[in-house]
Each structure stands twice: as structure tokens, then as C-alpha cells.
């Protein structure tokens, strides 16, 4: 049985390679990435991503490829260590998602942001908030590596500044309300990164949104909704069918 599973995975990896290594894909990625050299680099990152993730290999190779292309269209690398964009499996559904560094990158590309940052506030550090100016000040020294909150800050080229702070409890409440995948996936394994992404996305609502940034948010929301729908359908299909008498 283990050998059969291994063969299935190898078959899917081979299938993914054959989908990636086509002239049409090179043309498509060259258009998205700007040059043929950049396209080949992106193709290599897609192959590394798929070959290195056993859970992603359980997904349909064609669907994984389509999610990868979303990252290419935004010119965001899929290298996990960079943290710009990911394709993660929710069950057997591959889902394109943008990291908080990806949103920062897209905002900076607009040419309207001078500074944009997000980070943790740790135990021991003190937060003071100037209600008049909206400025947030961080003082004290951290006493542990436990995060108690997260902040985001930007300054536009024209000088406008905005700061946002959310406690861990604020982040959890927001995620439970708006994320269909809060109970699994990155929220459970990469909470800090997801929390930083949350404050970045919230603060960007106060700044100029380029067409590319709006497109990125739409892509991510659509991917998440498709994954949630597929998960619901899978659960529904696994339930035993009720006898006719009990349906009435």
C-alpha cells in the first residue's frame, strides 16, 4: 500500500512537471514575469514547491498550477523562505495566499509609500497611543518572546502617516469571524505571520490602493472561498445518507 501511495505521488509530480514544462507555459510566465529568464526561475520555484510538499502532492496538479499562476501574475515569488506568496493545501484543495511581506511588496511598488512595516509587541513592552495625532509609541523592554499584540505602520510620500495596533485577542476574534480556515492551516501553524498580515491588510485600507493591490486581494478572497466551499462539499459527501422517512 505504501509503495502504491509513493507511485501515485511520483505520478502526480511527473504530471505537474509536464504541465509546467510546456512552450505555452513559458510564454504565459514570460508575459507575467517580464522576461524568459524570470519565467524559468519561477517555473523552478513551482517545481520545488510541489516536489517538497507531500500534502500539496495530494492535490490535482492542474489546480495547483492554476493557483501558482496567480502568484506569477502578481510577480510574487513562491519561495517559502521569502514569505511573499504561498500555495497551501486545505484538504485536497490548493489555495493561493499572500504573505504579509507580499502585501508590503505590492504596496511599495505603487510608489506612494515611503515606509510600511508590521511587527509583534512582546510581553514587557509598553504601548502608548496618542489619540489626537494617532501616533503609537513603543517603550519598555520585552521580558519574553510571547507576543501580546501586533502593529502596522505606514508613511506615504506626501507625509501622511497611520498606525494600527491589535491585541492577540483582537486578532483571534477577527480571524474567527472572517477566516473560513481559522481552525486549520497557517492560523494554527504560523500565527505571528498571519497576525502581521491581518494588521497590514487592515491598515492598507487607510492608504491608496493600486489596481495591483486590489487584484491581489480579490484573488486571495476568491481562492479562500473556493477552498472553503470544496471543504464543505467534501464533508457533506462523507456524511451517511439519511433514510427517506427521516428527510420528511
Short mmCIF file of C-alpha atoms in Angstrom, two decimals:
data_model
loop_
_atom_site.label_atom_id
_atom_site.label_comp_id
_atom_site.label_asym_id
_atom_site.label_seq_id
_atom_site.Cartn_x
_atom_site.Cartn_y
_atom_site.Cartn_z
CA UNK A 1 0.00 0.00 0.00
CA UNK A 2 2.85 2.39 0.90
CA UNK A 3 4.50 1.62 -2.43
CA UNK A 4 1.25 2.42 -4.27
CA UNK A 5 0.96 5.77 -2.46
CA UNK A 6 4.55 6.57 -3.35
CA UNK A 7 3.92 5.71 -7.01
CA UNK A 8 0.81 7.90 -7.01
CA UNK A 9 2.80 10.85 -5.64
CA UNK A 10 5.57 10.27 -8.17
CA UNK A 11 2.97 10.16 -10.92
CA UNK A 12 1.49 13.47 -9.77
CA UNK A 13 4.94 15.06 -9.57
CA UNK A 14 5.65 13.89 -13.13
CA UNK A 15 2.26 15.20 -14.23
CA UNK A 16 2.99 18.57 -12.64
CA UNK A 17 6.39 18.73 -14.35
CA UNK A 18 4.80 18.00 -17.73
CA UNK A 19 2.25 20.79 -17.17
CA UNK A 20 4.93 23.29 -16.21
CA UNK A 21 7.45 22.43 -18.93
CA UNK A 22 5.43 23.44 -21.99
CA UNK A 23 6.04 26.18 -24.54
CA UNK A 24 2.65 27.69 -23.75
CA UNK A 25 3.53 27.90 -20.06
CA UNK A 26 6.89 29.52 -20.83
CA UNK A 27 5.12 32.15 -22.94
CA UNK A 28 2.48 32.74 -20.29
CA UNK A 29 5.00 33.09 -17.47
CA UNK A 30 7.34 35.23 -19.59
CA UNK A 31 4.49 37.66 -20.11
CA UNK A 32 3.67 37.68 -16.38
CA UNK A 33 7.26 37.80 -15.08
CA UNK A 34 8.65 40.16 -17.72
CA UNK A 35 11.44 38.02 -19.20
CA UNK A 36 12.00 34.43 -20.22
CA UNK A 37 14.80 34.13 -17.64
CA UNK A 38 12.44 35.24 -14.87
CA UNK A 39 9.85 32.78 -16.18
CA UNK A 40 12.30 29.87 -15.92
CA UNK A 41 13.17 30.93 -12.36
CA UNK A 42 9.51 30.97 -11.45
CA UNK A 43 8.99 27.57 -13.07
CA UNK A 44 11.84 26.19 -10.96
CA UNK A 45 10.24 27.61 -7.80
CA UNK A 46 6.91 25.98 -8.70
CA UNK A 47 8.59 22.61 -9.16
CA UNK A 48 10.48 22.97 -5.86
CA UNK A 49 7.24 23.89 -4.11
CA UNK A 50 5.32 20.89 -5.42
CA UNK A 51 8.12 18.35 -5.04
CA UNK A 52 8.82 19.47 -1.47
CA UNK A 53 5.26 19.35 -0.14
CA UNK A 54 3.71 15.90 0.31
CA UNK A 55 0.37 17.43 1.25
CA UNK A 56 0.29 19.57 -1.89
CA UNK A 57 1.02 16.45 -3.95
CA UNK A 58 -2.36 15.09 -2.85
CA UNK A 59 -3.99 17.92 -4.81
CA UNK A 60 -4.81 17.89 -8.51
CA UNK A 61 -1.62 19.03 -10.33
CA UNK A 62 -3.65 21.16 -12.77
CA UNK A 63 -5.35 23.01 -9.91
CA UNK A 64 -2.02 23.55 -8.16
CA UNK A 65 -0.62 25.03 -11.36
CA UNK A 66 -3.55 27.44 -11.71
CA UNK A 67 -3.00 28.69 -8.15
CA UNK A 68 0.73 29.13 -8.84
CA UNK A 69 -0.07 31.24 -11.91
CA UNK A 70 -1.91 33.69 -9.66
CA UNK A 71 1.37 34.39 -7.85
CA UNK A 72 3.15 34.79 -11.21
CA UNK A 73 0.55 37.29 -12.42
CA UNK A 74 1.40 39.45 -9.39
CA UNK A 75 5.14 38.80 -9.82
CA UNK A 76 5.38 37.40 -6.28
CA UNK A 77 7.89 34.56 -5.82
CA UNK A 78 6.66 31.26 -4.40
CA UNK A 79 9.81 30.59 -2.37
CA UNK A 80 8.58 29.76 1.15
CA UNK A 81 11.64 31.24 2.87
CA UNK A 82 10.91 34.67 1.32
CA UNK A 83 7.34 34.79 2.64
CA UNK A 84 5.77 36.70 -0.26
CA UNK A 85 3.23 34.15 -1.51
CA UNK A 86 2.24 30.54 -0.99
CA UNK A 87 0.08 27.79 -2.40
CA UNK A 88 -1.18 25.77 0.54
CA UNK A 89 -3.50 22.75 0.61
CA UNK A 90 -6.79 22.92 2.51
CA UNK A 91 -7.74 19.28 2.45
CA UNK A 92 -7.16 18.39 -1.18
CA UNK A 93 -7.76 21.93 -2.44
CA UNK A 94 -4.69 24.02 -3.36
CA UNK A 95 -5.17 27.64 -2.31
CA UNK A 96 -3.21 30.73 -3.31
CA UNK A 97 -2.44 33.01 -0.39
CA UNK A 98 -0.29 36.11 0.01
CA UNK A 99 2.10 36.57 2.93
CA UNK A 100 2.30 39.88 4.80
CA UNK A 101 5.61 40.58 3.04
CA UNK A 102 3.78 40.14 -0.27
CA UNK A 103 1.27 42.84 0.63
CA UNK A 104 4.11 45.13 1.69
CA UNK A 105 5.85 44.50 -1.63
CA UNK A 106 2.71 45.27 -3.65
CA UNK A 107 2.11 48.49 -1.71
CA UNK A 108 5.70 49.69 -2.14
CA UNK A 109 5.51 49.04 -5.89
CA UNK A 110 2.76 51.65 -6.14
CA UNK A 111 5.40 54.32 -5.44
CA UNK A 112 3.15 56.06 -2.91
CA UNK A 113 4.51 54.52 0.31
CA UNK A 114 7.74 55.76 1.88
CA UNK A 115 7.61 53.31 4.79
CA UNK A 116 5.44 50.30 5.58
CA UNK A 117 6.06 47.85 8.41
CA UNK A 118 4.41 45.31 10.72
CA UNK A 119 5.72 43.50 13.78
CA UNK A 120 4.96 41.96 17.17
CA UNK A 121 4.64 43.61 20.57
CA UNK A 122 6.07 41.33 23.26
CA UNK A 123 5.43 40.87 26.96
CA UNK A 124 7.14 43.64 28.92
CA UNK A 125 6.89 46.20 26.15
CA UNK A 126 4.53 49.11 26.71
CA UNK A 127 2.18 50.72 24.24
CA UNK A 128 1.05 54.33 24.50
CA UNK A 129 -1.36 55.81 21.98
CA UNK A 130 -1.77 59.49 21.18
CA UNK A 131 -5.46 59.81 20.35
CA UNK A 132 -5.01 63.28 18.89
CA UNK A 133 -2.24 62.50 16.40
CA UNK A 134 -2.90 58.77 16.06
CA UNK A 135 0.75 58.05 16.86
CA UNK A 136 1.70 54.85 18.67
CA UNK A 137 4.77 54.71 20.89
CA UNK A 138 6.54 51.52 21.99
CA UNK A 139 8.56 51.57 25.20
CA UNK A 140 9.98 49.24 27.80
CA UNK A 141 11.89 46.02 27.15
CA UNK A 142 10.47 42.65 26.30
CA UNK A 143 10.59 40.09 29.09
CA UNK A 144 9.74 37.06 26.95
CA UNK A 145 9.19 36.00 23.35
CA UNK A 146 5.44 35.82 23.90
CA UNK A 147 3.57 38.21 21.61
CA UNK A 148 0.75 40.21 23.22
CA UNK A 149 -0.14 42.28 20.17
CA UNK A 150 0.74 43.34 16.64
CA UNK A 151 1.18 46.72 14.97
CA UNK A 152 1.36 48.08 11.45
CA UNK A 153 2.62 51.48 10.32
CA UNK A 154 2.90 53.36 7.06
CA UNK A 155 4.05 56.74 5.85
CA UNK A 156 3.13 57.99 2.40
CA UNK A 157 5.38 60.00 0.13
CA UNK A 158 3.14 63.03 0.83
CA UNK A 159 3.84 62.68 4.58
CA UNK A 160 0.54 61.12 5.73
CA UNK A 161 1.08 58.54 8.48
CA UNK A 162 -1.11 55.85 10.01
CA UNK A 163 -0.55 53.35 12.83
CA UNK A 164 -2.71 50.39 13.81
CA UNK A 165 -2.46 48.14 16.87
CA UNK A 166 -4.38 44.95 17.65
CA UNK A 167 -4.01 42.73 20.70
CA UNK A 168 -3.71 38.96 20.33
CA UNK A 169 -7.33 38.72 21.45
CA UNK A 170 -8.36 41.26 18.80
CA UNK A 171 -6.57 39.23 16.13
CA UNK A 172 -8.14 35.95 17.26
CA UNK A 173 -11.63 37.45 17.29
CA UNK A 174 -11.13 38.91 13.82
CA UNK A 175 -9.76 35.64 12.41
CA UNK A 176 -12.57 33.55 13.88
CA UNK A 177 -15.14 35.91 12.39
CA UNK A 178 -13.70 36.38 8.91
CA UNK A 179 -11.38 33.44 8.16
CA UNK A 180 -13.07 30.26 6.99
CA UNK A 181 -9.82 28.39 7.62
CA UNK A 182 -9.05 29.60 11.15
CA UNK A 183 -9.18 26.12 12.68
CA UNK A 184 -6.59 24.67 10.32
CA UNK A 185 -3.70 25.69 8.12
CA UNK A 186 -1.49 28.76 8.69
CA UNK A 187 -3.55 30.23 11.52
CA UNK A 188 -2.61 27.22 13.63
CA UNK A 189 0.98 26.83 12.45
CA UNK A 190 2.11 30.40 11.60
CA UNK A 191 0.04 32.64 13.87
CA UNK A 192 2.55 35.51 14.04
CA UNK A 193 2.83 35.76 10.25
CA UNK A 194 -0.96 35.64 9.83
CA UNK A 195 -1.42 38.27 12.56
CA UNK A 196 1.06 40.60 10.83
CA UNK A 197 -0.77 40.03 7.57
CA UNK A 198 -4.05 40.96 9.27
CA UNK A 199 -2.77 44.31 10.61
CA UNK A 200 -1.12 45.08 7.25
CA UNK A 201 -4.35 44.41 5.34
CA UNK A 202 -6.35 46.48 7.81
CA UNK A 203 -4.03 49.48 7.72
CA UNK A 204 -3.79 49.49 3.92
CA UNK A 205 -7.49 50.36 3.86
CA UNK A 206 -6.42 53.84 5.02
CA UNK A 207 -3.88 54.26 2.22
CA UNK A 208 -4.01 54.39 -1.58
CA UNK A 209 -4.83 51.03 -3.16
CA UNK A 210 -3.28 50.38 -6.55
CA UNK A 211 -5.06 48.25 -9.14
CA UNK A 212 -2.50 45.50 -8.49
CA UNK A 213 -3.22 45.54 -4.74
CA UNK A 214 -6.97 45.33 -5.35
CA UNK A 215 -6.44 42.47 -7.80
CA UNK A 216 -4.29 40.61 -5.25
CA UNK A 217 -6.92 40.90 -2.52
CA UNK A 218 -9.66 39.74 -4.89
CA UNK A 219 -7.59 36.73 -5.96
CA UNK A 220 -6.90 35.69 -2.39
CA UNK A 221 -10.50 36.07 -1.25
CA UNK A 222 -11.75 34.04 -4.22
CA UNK A 223 -9.22 31.26 -3.58
CA UNK A 224 -10.21 31.08 0.09
CA UNK A 225 -13.91 30.94 -0.77
CA UNK A 226 -13.35 28.16 -3.31
CA UNK A 227 -11.33 26.16 -0.77
CA UNK A 228 -13.99 26.60 1.92
CA UNK A 229 -16.75 25.56 -0.49
CA UNK A 230 -14.80 22.46 -1.55
CA UNK A 231 -14.21 21.51 2.09
CA UNK A 232 -17.93 21.85 2.89
CA UNK A 233 -18.84 19.71 -0.12
CA UNK A 234 -16.30 17.05 0.92
CA UNK A 235 -17.77 16.91 4.44
CA UNK A 236 -21.29 16.72 3.03
CA UNK A 237 -20.32 13.89 0.70
CA UNK A 238 -18.78 11.93 3.58
CA UNK A 239 -21.97 12.02 5.67
CA UNK A 240 -24.25 8.96 5.54
CA UNK A 241 -27.38 9.49 3.51
CA UNK A 242 -30.50 9.81 5.62
CA UNK A 243 -33.32 7.33 5.08
CA UNK A 244 -36.23 8.75 3.07
CA UNK A 245 -38.55 8.72 6.08
CA UNK A 246 -36.19 10.87 8.19
CA UNK A 247 -35.84 13.51 5.47
CA UNK A 248 -39.55 14.39 5.75
#
